[in-house]
Short mmCIF file of C-alpha atoms (C1' of nucleotides) in Angstrom, two decimals:
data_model
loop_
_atom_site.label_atom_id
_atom_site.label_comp_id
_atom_site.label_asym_id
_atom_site.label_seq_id
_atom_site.Cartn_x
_atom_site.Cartn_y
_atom_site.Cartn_z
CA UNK A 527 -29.27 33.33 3.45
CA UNK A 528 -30.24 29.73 4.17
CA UNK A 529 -28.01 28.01 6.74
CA UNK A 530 -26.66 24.86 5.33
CA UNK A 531 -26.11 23.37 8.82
CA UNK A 532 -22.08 22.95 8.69
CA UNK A 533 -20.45 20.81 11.89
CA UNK A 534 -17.17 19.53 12.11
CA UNK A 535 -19.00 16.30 12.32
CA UNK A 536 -20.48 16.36 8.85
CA UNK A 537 -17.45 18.16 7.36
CA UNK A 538 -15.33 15.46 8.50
CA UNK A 539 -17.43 12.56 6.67
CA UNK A 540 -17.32 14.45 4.12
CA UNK A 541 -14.26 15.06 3.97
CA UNK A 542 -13.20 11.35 4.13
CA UNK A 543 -15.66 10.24 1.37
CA UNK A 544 -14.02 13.20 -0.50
CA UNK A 545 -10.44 10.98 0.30
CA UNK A 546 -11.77 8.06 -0.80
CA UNK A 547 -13.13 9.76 -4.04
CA UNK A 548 -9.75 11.98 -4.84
CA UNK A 549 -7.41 10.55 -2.93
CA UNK A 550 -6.15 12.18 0.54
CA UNK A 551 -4.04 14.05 -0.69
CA UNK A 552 -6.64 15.90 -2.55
CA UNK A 553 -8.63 16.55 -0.17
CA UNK A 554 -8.87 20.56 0.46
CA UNK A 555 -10.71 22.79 2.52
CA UNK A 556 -12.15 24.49 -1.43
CA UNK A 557 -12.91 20.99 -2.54
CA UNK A 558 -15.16 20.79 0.76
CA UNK A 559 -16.55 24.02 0.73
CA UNK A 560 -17.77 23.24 -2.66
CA UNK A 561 -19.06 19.79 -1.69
CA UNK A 562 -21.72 21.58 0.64
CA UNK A 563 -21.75 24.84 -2.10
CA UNK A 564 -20.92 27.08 0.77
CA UNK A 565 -17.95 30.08 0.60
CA UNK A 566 -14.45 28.54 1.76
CA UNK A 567 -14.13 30.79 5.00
CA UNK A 568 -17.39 29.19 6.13
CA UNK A 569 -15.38 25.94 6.99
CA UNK A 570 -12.90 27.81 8.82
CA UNK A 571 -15.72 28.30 12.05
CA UNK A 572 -15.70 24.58 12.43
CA UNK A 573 -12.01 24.00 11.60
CA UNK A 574 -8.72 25.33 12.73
CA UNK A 575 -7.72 25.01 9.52
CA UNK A 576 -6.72 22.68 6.56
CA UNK A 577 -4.35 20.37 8.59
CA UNK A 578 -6.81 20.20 11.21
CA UNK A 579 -9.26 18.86 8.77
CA UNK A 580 -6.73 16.17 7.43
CA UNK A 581 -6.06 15.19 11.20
CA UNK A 582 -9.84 14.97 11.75
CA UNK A 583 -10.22 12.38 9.11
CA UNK A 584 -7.27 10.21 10.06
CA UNK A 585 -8.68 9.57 13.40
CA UNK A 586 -12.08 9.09 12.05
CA UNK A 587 -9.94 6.56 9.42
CA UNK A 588 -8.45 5.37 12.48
CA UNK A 589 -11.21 4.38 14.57
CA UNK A 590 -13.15 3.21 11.39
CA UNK A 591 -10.21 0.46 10.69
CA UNK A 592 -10.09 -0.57 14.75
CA UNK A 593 -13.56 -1.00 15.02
CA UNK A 594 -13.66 -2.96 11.56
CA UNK A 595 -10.26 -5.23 12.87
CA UNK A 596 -11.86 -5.57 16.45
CA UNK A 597 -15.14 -7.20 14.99
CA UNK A 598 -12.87 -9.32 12.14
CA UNK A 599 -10.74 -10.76 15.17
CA UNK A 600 -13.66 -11.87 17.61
CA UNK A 601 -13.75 -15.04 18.39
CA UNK A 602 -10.83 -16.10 16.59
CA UNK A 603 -7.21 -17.54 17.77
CA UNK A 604 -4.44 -18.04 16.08
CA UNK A 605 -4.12 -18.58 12.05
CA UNK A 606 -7.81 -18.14 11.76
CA UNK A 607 -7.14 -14.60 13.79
CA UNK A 608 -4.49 -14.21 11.92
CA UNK A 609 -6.03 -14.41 8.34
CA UNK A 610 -8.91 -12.49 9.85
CA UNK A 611 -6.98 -9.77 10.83
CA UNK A 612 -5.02 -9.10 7.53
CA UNK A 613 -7.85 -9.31 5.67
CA UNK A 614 -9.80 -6.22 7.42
CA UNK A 615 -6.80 -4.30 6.91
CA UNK A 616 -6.92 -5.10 3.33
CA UNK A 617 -10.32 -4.32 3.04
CA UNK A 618 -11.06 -1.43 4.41
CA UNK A 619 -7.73 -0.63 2.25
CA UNK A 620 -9.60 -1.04 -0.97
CA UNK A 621 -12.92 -0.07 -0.20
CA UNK A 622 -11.61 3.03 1.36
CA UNK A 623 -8.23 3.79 -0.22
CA UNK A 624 -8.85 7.64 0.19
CA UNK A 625 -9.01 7.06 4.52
CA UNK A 626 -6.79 4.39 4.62
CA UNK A 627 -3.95 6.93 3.87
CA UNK A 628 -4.94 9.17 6.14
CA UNK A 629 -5.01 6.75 8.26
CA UNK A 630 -1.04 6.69 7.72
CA UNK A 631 -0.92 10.66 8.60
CA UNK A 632 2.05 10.97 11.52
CA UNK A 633 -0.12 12.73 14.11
CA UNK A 634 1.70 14.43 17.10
CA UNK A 635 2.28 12.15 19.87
CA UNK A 636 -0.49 13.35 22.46
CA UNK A 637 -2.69 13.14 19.38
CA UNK A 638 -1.65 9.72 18.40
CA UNK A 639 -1.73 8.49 21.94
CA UNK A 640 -5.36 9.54 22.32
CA UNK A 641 -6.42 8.13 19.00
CA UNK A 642 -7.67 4.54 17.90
CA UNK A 643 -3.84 3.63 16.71
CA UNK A 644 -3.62 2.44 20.65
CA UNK A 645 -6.34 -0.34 19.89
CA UNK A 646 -4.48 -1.31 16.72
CA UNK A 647 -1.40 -1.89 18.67
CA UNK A 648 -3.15 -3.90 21.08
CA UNK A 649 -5.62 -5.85 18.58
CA UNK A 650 -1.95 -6.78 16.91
CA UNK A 651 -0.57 -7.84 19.99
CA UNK A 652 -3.55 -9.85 20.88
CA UNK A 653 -3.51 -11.79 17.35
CA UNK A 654 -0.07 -12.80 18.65
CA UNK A 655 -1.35 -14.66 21.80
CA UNK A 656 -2.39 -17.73 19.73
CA UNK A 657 1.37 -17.67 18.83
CA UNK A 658 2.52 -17.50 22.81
CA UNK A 659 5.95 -15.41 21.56
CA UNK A 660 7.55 -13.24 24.36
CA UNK A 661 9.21 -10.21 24.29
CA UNK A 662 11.62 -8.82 22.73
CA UNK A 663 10.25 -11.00 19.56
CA UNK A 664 6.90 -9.83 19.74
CA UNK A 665 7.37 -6.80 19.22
CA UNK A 666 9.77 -7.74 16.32
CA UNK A 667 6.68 -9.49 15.27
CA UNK A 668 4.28 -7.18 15.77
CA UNK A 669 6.25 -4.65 13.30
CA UNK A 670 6.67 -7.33 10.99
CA UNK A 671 2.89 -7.69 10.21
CA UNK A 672 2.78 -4.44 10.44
CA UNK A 673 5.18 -3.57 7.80
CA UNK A 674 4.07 -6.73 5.28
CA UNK A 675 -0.16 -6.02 5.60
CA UNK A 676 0.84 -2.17 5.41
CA UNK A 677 3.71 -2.45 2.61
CA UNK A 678 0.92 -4.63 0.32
CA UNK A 679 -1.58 -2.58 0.43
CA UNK A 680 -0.05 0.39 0.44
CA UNK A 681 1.92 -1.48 -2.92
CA UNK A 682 -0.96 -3.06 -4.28
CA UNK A 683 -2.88 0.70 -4.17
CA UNK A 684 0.06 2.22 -5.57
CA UNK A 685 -0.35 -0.03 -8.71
CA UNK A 686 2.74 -1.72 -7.88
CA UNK A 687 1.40 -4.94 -8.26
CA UNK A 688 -0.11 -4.71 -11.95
CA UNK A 689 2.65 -5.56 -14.38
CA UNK A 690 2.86 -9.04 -13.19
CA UNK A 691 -0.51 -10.85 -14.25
CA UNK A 692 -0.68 -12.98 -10.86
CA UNK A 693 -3.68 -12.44 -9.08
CA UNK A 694 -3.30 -10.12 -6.11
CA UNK A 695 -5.31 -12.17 -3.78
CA UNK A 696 -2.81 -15.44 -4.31
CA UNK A 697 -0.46 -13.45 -3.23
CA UNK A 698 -2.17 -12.06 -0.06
CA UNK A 699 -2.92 -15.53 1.22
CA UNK A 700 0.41 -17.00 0.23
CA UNK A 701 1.84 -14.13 2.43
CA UNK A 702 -0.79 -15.02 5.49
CA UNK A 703 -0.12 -18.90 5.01
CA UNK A 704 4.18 -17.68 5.25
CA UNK A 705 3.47 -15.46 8.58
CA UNK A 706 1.26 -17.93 10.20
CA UNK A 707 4.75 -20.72 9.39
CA UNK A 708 6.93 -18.02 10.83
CA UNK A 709 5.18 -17.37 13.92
CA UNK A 710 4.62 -20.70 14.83
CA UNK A 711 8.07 -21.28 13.78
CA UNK A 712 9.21 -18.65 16.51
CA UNK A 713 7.09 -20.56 19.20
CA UNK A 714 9.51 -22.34 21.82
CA UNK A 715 8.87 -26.17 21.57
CA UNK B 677 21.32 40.03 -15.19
CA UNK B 678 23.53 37.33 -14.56
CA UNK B 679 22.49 34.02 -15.38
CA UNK B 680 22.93 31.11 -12.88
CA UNK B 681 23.21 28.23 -15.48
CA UNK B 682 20.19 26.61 -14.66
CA UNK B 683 19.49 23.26 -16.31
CA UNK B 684 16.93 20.26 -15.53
CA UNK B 685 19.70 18.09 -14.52
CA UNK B 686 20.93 20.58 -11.80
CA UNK B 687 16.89 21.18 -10.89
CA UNK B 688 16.52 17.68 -10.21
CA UNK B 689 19.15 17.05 -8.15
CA UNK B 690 18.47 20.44 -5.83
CA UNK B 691 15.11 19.29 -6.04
CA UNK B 692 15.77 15.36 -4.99
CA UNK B 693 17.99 17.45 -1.97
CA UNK B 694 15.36 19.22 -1.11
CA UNK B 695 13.04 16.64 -0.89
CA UNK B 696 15.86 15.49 1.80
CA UNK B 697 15.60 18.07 3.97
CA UNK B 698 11.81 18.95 4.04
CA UNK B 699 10.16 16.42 2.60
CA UNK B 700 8.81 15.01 -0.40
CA UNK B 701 5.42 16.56 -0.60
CA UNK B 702 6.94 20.01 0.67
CA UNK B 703 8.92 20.16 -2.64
CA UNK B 704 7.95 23.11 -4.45
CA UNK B 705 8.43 25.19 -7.86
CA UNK B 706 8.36 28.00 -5.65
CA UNK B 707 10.95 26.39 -2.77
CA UNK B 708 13.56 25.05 -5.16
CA UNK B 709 13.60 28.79 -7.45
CA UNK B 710 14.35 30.37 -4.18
CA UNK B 711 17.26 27.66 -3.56
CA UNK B 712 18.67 28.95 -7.09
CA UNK B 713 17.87 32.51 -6.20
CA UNK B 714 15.58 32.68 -9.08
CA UNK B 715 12.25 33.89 -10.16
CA UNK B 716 9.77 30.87 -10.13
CA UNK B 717 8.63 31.16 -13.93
CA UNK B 718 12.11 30.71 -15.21
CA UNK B 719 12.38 27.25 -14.03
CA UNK B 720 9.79 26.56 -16.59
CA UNK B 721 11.82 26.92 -19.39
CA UNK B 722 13.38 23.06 -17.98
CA UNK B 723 10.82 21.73 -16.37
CA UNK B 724 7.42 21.01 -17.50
CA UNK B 725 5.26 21.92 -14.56
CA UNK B 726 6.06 20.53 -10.94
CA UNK B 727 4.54 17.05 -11.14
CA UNK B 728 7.14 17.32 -14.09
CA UNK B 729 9.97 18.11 -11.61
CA UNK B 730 8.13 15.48 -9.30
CA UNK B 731 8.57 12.58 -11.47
CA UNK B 732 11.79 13.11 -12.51
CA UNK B 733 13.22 13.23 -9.19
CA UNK B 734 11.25 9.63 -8.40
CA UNK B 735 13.61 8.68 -11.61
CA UNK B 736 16.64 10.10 -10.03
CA UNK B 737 15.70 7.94 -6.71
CA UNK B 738 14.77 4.91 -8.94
CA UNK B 739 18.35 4.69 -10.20
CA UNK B 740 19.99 5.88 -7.43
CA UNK B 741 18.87 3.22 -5.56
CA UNK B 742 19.12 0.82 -8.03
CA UNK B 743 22.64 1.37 -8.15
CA UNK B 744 23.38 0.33 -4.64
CA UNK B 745 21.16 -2.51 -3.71
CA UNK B 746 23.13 -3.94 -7.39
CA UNK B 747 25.77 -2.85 -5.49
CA UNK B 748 25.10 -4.25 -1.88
CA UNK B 749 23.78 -7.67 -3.65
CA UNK B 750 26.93 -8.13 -6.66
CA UNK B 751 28.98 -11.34 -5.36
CA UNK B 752 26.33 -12.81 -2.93
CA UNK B 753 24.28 -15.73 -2.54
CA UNK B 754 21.27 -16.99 -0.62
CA UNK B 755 20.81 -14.85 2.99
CA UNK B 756 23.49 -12.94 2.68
CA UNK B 757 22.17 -11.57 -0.37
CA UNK B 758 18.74 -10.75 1.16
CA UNK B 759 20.04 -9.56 4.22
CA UNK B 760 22.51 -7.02 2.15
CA UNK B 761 19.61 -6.67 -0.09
CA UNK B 762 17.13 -5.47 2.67
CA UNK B 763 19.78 -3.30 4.33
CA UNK B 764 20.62 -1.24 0.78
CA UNK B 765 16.88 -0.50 0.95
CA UNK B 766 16.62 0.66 4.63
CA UNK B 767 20.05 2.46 4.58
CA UNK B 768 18.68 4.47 1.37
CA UNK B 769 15.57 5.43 2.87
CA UNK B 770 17.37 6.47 6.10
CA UNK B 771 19.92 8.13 4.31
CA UNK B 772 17.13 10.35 1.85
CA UNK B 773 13.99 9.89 3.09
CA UNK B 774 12.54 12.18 0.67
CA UNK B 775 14.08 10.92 -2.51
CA UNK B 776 12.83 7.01 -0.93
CA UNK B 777 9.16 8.62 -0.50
CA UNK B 778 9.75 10.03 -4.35
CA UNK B 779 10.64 6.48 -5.53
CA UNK B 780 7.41 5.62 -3.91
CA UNK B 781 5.58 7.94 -6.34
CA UNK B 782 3.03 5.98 -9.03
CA UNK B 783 4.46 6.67 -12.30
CA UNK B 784 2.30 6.12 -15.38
CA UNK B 785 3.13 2.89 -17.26
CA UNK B 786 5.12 3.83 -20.31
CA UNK B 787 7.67 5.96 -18.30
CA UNK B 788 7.80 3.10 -15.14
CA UNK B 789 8.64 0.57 -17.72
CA UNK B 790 11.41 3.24 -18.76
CA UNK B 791 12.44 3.34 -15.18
CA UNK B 792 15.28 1.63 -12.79
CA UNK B 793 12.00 0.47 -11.63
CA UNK B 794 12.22 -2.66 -14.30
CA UNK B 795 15.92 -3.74 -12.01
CA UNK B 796 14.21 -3.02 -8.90
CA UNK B 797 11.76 -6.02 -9.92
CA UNK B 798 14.71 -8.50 -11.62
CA UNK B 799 16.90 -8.03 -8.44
CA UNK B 800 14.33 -8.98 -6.26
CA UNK B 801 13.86 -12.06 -8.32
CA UNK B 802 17.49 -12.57 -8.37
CA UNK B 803 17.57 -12.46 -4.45
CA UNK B 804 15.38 -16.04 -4.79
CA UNK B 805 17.74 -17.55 -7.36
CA UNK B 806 19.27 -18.74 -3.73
CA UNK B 807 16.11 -19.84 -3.01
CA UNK B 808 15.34 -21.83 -5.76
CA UNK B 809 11.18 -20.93 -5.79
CA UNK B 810 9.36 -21.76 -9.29
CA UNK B 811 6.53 -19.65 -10.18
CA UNK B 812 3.69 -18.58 -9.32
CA UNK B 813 5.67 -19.06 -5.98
CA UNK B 814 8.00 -16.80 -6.94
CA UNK B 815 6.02 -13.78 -7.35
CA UNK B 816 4.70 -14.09 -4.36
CA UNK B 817 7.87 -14.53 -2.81
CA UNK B 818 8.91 -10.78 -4.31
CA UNK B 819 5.26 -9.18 -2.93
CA UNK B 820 6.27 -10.49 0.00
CA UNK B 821 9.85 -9.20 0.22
CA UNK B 822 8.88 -5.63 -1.37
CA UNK B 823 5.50 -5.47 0.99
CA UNK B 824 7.53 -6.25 4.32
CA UNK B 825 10.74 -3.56 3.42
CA UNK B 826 8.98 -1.10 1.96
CA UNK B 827 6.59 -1.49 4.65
CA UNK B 828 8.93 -1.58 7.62
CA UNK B 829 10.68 1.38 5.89
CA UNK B 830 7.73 3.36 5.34
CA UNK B 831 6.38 2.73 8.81
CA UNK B 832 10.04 3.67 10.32
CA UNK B 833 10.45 6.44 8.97
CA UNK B 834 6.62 7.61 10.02
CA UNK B 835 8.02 7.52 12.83
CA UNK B 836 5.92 4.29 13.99
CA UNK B 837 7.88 2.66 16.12
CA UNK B 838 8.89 5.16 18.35
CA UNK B 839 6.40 4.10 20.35
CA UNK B 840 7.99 0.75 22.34
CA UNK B 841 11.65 0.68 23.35
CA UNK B 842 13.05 -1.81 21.38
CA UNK B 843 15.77 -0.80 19.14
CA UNK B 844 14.20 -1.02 15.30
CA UNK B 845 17.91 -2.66 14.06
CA UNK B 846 16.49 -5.36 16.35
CA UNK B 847 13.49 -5.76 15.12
CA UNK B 848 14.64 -5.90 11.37
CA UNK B 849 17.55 -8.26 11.54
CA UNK B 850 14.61 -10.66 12.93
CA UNK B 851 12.28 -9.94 10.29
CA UNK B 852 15.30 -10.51 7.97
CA UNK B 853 15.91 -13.80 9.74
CA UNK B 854 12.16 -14.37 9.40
CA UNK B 855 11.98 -13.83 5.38
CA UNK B 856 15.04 -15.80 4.57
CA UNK B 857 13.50 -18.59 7.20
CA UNK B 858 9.99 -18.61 5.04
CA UNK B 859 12.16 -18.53 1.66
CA UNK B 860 13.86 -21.83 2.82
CA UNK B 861 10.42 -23.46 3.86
CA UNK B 862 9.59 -22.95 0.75
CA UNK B 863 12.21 -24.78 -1.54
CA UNK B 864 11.25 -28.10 -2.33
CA UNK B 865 12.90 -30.75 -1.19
"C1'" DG C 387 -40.80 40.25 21.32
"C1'" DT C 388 -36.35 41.62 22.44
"C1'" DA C 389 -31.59 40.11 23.25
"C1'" DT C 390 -27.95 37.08 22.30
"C1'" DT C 391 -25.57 33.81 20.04
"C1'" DT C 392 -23.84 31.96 16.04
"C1'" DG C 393 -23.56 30.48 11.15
"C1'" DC C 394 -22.40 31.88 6.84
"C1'" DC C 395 -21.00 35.85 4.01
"C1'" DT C 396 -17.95 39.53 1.99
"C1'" DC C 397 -13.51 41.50 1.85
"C1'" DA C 398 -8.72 41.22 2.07
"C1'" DT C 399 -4.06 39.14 2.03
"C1'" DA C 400 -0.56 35.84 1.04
"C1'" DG C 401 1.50 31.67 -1.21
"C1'" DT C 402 1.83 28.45 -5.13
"C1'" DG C 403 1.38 27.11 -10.13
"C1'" DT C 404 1.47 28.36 -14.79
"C1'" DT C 405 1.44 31.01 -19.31
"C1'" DA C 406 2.94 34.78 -22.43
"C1'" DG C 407 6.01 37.86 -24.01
"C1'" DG C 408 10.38 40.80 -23.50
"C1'" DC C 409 15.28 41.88 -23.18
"C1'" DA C 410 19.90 40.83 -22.51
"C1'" DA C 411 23.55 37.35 -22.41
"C1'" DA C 412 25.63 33.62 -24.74
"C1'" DT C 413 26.62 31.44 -28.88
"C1'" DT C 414 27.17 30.87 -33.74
"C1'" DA C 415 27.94 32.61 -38.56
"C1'" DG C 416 30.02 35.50 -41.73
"C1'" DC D 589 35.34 40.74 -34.80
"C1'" DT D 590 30.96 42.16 -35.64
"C1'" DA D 591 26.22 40.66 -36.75
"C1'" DA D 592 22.63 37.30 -36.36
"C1'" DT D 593 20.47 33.95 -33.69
"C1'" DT D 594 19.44 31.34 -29.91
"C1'" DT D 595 18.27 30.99 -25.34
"C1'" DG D 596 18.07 32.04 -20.29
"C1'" DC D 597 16.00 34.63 -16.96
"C1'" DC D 598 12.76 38.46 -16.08
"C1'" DT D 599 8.21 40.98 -15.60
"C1'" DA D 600 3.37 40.83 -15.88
"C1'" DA D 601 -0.80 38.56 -15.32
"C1'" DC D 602 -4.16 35.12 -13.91
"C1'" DA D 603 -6.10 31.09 -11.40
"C1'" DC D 604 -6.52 28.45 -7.28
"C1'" DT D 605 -5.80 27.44 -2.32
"C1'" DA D 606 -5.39 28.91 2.56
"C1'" DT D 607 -6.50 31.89 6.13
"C1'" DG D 608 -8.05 36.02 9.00
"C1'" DA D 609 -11.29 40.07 10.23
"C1'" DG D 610 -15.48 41.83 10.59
"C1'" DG D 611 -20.66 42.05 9.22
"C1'" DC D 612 -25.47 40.70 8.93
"C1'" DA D 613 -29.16 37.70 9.32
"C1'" DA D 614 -31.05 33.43 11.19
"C1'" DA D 615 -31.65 30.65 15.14
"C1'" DT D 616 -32.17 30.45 19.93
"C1'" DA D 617 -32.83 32.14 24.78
"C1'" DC D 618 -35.21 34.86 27.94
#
DNA sequence: GTATTTGCCTCATAGTGTTAGGCAAATTAG
DNA sequence: CTAATTTGCCTAACACTATGAGGCAAATAC
């Protein structure tokens, strides 16, 4: 019996390029076992089980997407942070469509609180200090690009964007150019 | 044996209630023959298989929603239209989460073209009639408007904004404010 | 080299999806 | 109103996924 060398490290990865290949939804603690030719109950010494596995791989998705933002945004202010930041988002989107939903998993709360989503809430916020908008309105504008950058890709992976032949990417900057107007519209003269 | 007077109509609906109360990806062959009181291969006899039972209640949702945004937006012009627009989407999803995560569900082409899906896409267009955009403006314009609802709505009802204190009615009467502000800067003069 | 840990296996159980074929209830025909 | 037919729900059976318990051999520690 030759030891494969399983660790919840490895599994993880692979379970995320599995995502990416199948879609997260897909992804299952068989499909894995497979991936490494190993029995399914194997897995189960490294995981808790199947949700734990899912969970895994959103953080991993998670920190993936901050680190990617974090390096998009640096150095940049305002509309060129701006364009910057949606455009990681979108990116990682498409190259990784399978991790990018999980990234959308609702963890707990002490999970989510521990997890990379804290950086994307603060690499948002930051994005809005070329902007200078107080509260309450930033946070009214940090769910707005939240909700637009998320609803487009999430749209554009869902196919929702194919029966009109205008090209994807017009859109997407379009949609930059209109935030960048409303924010600095929101700015007190 | 007495028979219940099962047909795919009824099915769907229990199913599209189901999805309700536990979720759209928890709704099950298995789950909605135990809501009838009824062994699990006789629902085959009206559905097709469960991705069967799945698209059909993404139909269901597709009209039913469909109905009232025409509904919400009949007799209205300009930002009162997109503001009842937006708010027949939101109440929706608040009201049946998991028939609004069903409409969400990629349908192949022949049967979305089939779908309530077609006056999803030529109400949002009517919205900008009060905005007067020409194309390829336009379709932007409705990416824009689908990508920051749906977005808003998805991330809601993930539970993502439970995070900061500010009431989320707040938030999206400003983002409404926000889209209808863009739309104007965006007529020609 | 023996002792211990530990990684992967086999075995077992339960839930879900799906097909095939049977019998009784409902419906239609005469 | 009975007989013929349709049809609705059932049982049986199989495949796949998830998960737990306990075993044996490989890796590691002493």
């Amino acid at each position: 019996m030759v030891r494969v060398g399983l660790t919840t490290e490895r599994l993880v990865r692979a379970g995320a390029e599995l995502a990416d290949e199948v879609g997260f939804d897909q992804v299952t603690v068989t499909a894995l076992a497979r991936r490494f030719d190993v029995k399914v109950a194997s897995l189960y010494a490294h995981l808790k089980n199947s949700q734990d596995l899912r969970t895994r791989i959103a953080l991993l998705a998670l920190e993936e997407l901050a680190d990617e933002v974090a390096d998009a945004i640096a150095g940049r202010a305002g509309r060129d942070a701006l364009a910057a930041f949606a455009a990681a988002y979108r990116d990682y989107a498409r190259r990784h469509p399978g991790r990018y939903a999980a990234a959308r998993l609702r963890l707990d709360p002490e999970t989510a609180a521990a997890s990379a989503g804290v950086r994307h809430a603060q690499m948002t916020r930051a994005i809005l200090r070329g902007y200078d908008i107080a509260e309450p309105d930033q946070t009214h504008a940090v769910r707005m690009l939240g909700s637009v950058f998320h609803g487009f890709v999430s749209l554009e992976a869902a196919g929702g964007f194919s029966h009109t032949p205008v090209d994807p990417q017009q859109s997407w900057d379009w949609i930059v150019d209109s935030m960048d107007a409303v924010l600095r519209g929101r700015t007190p003269q």
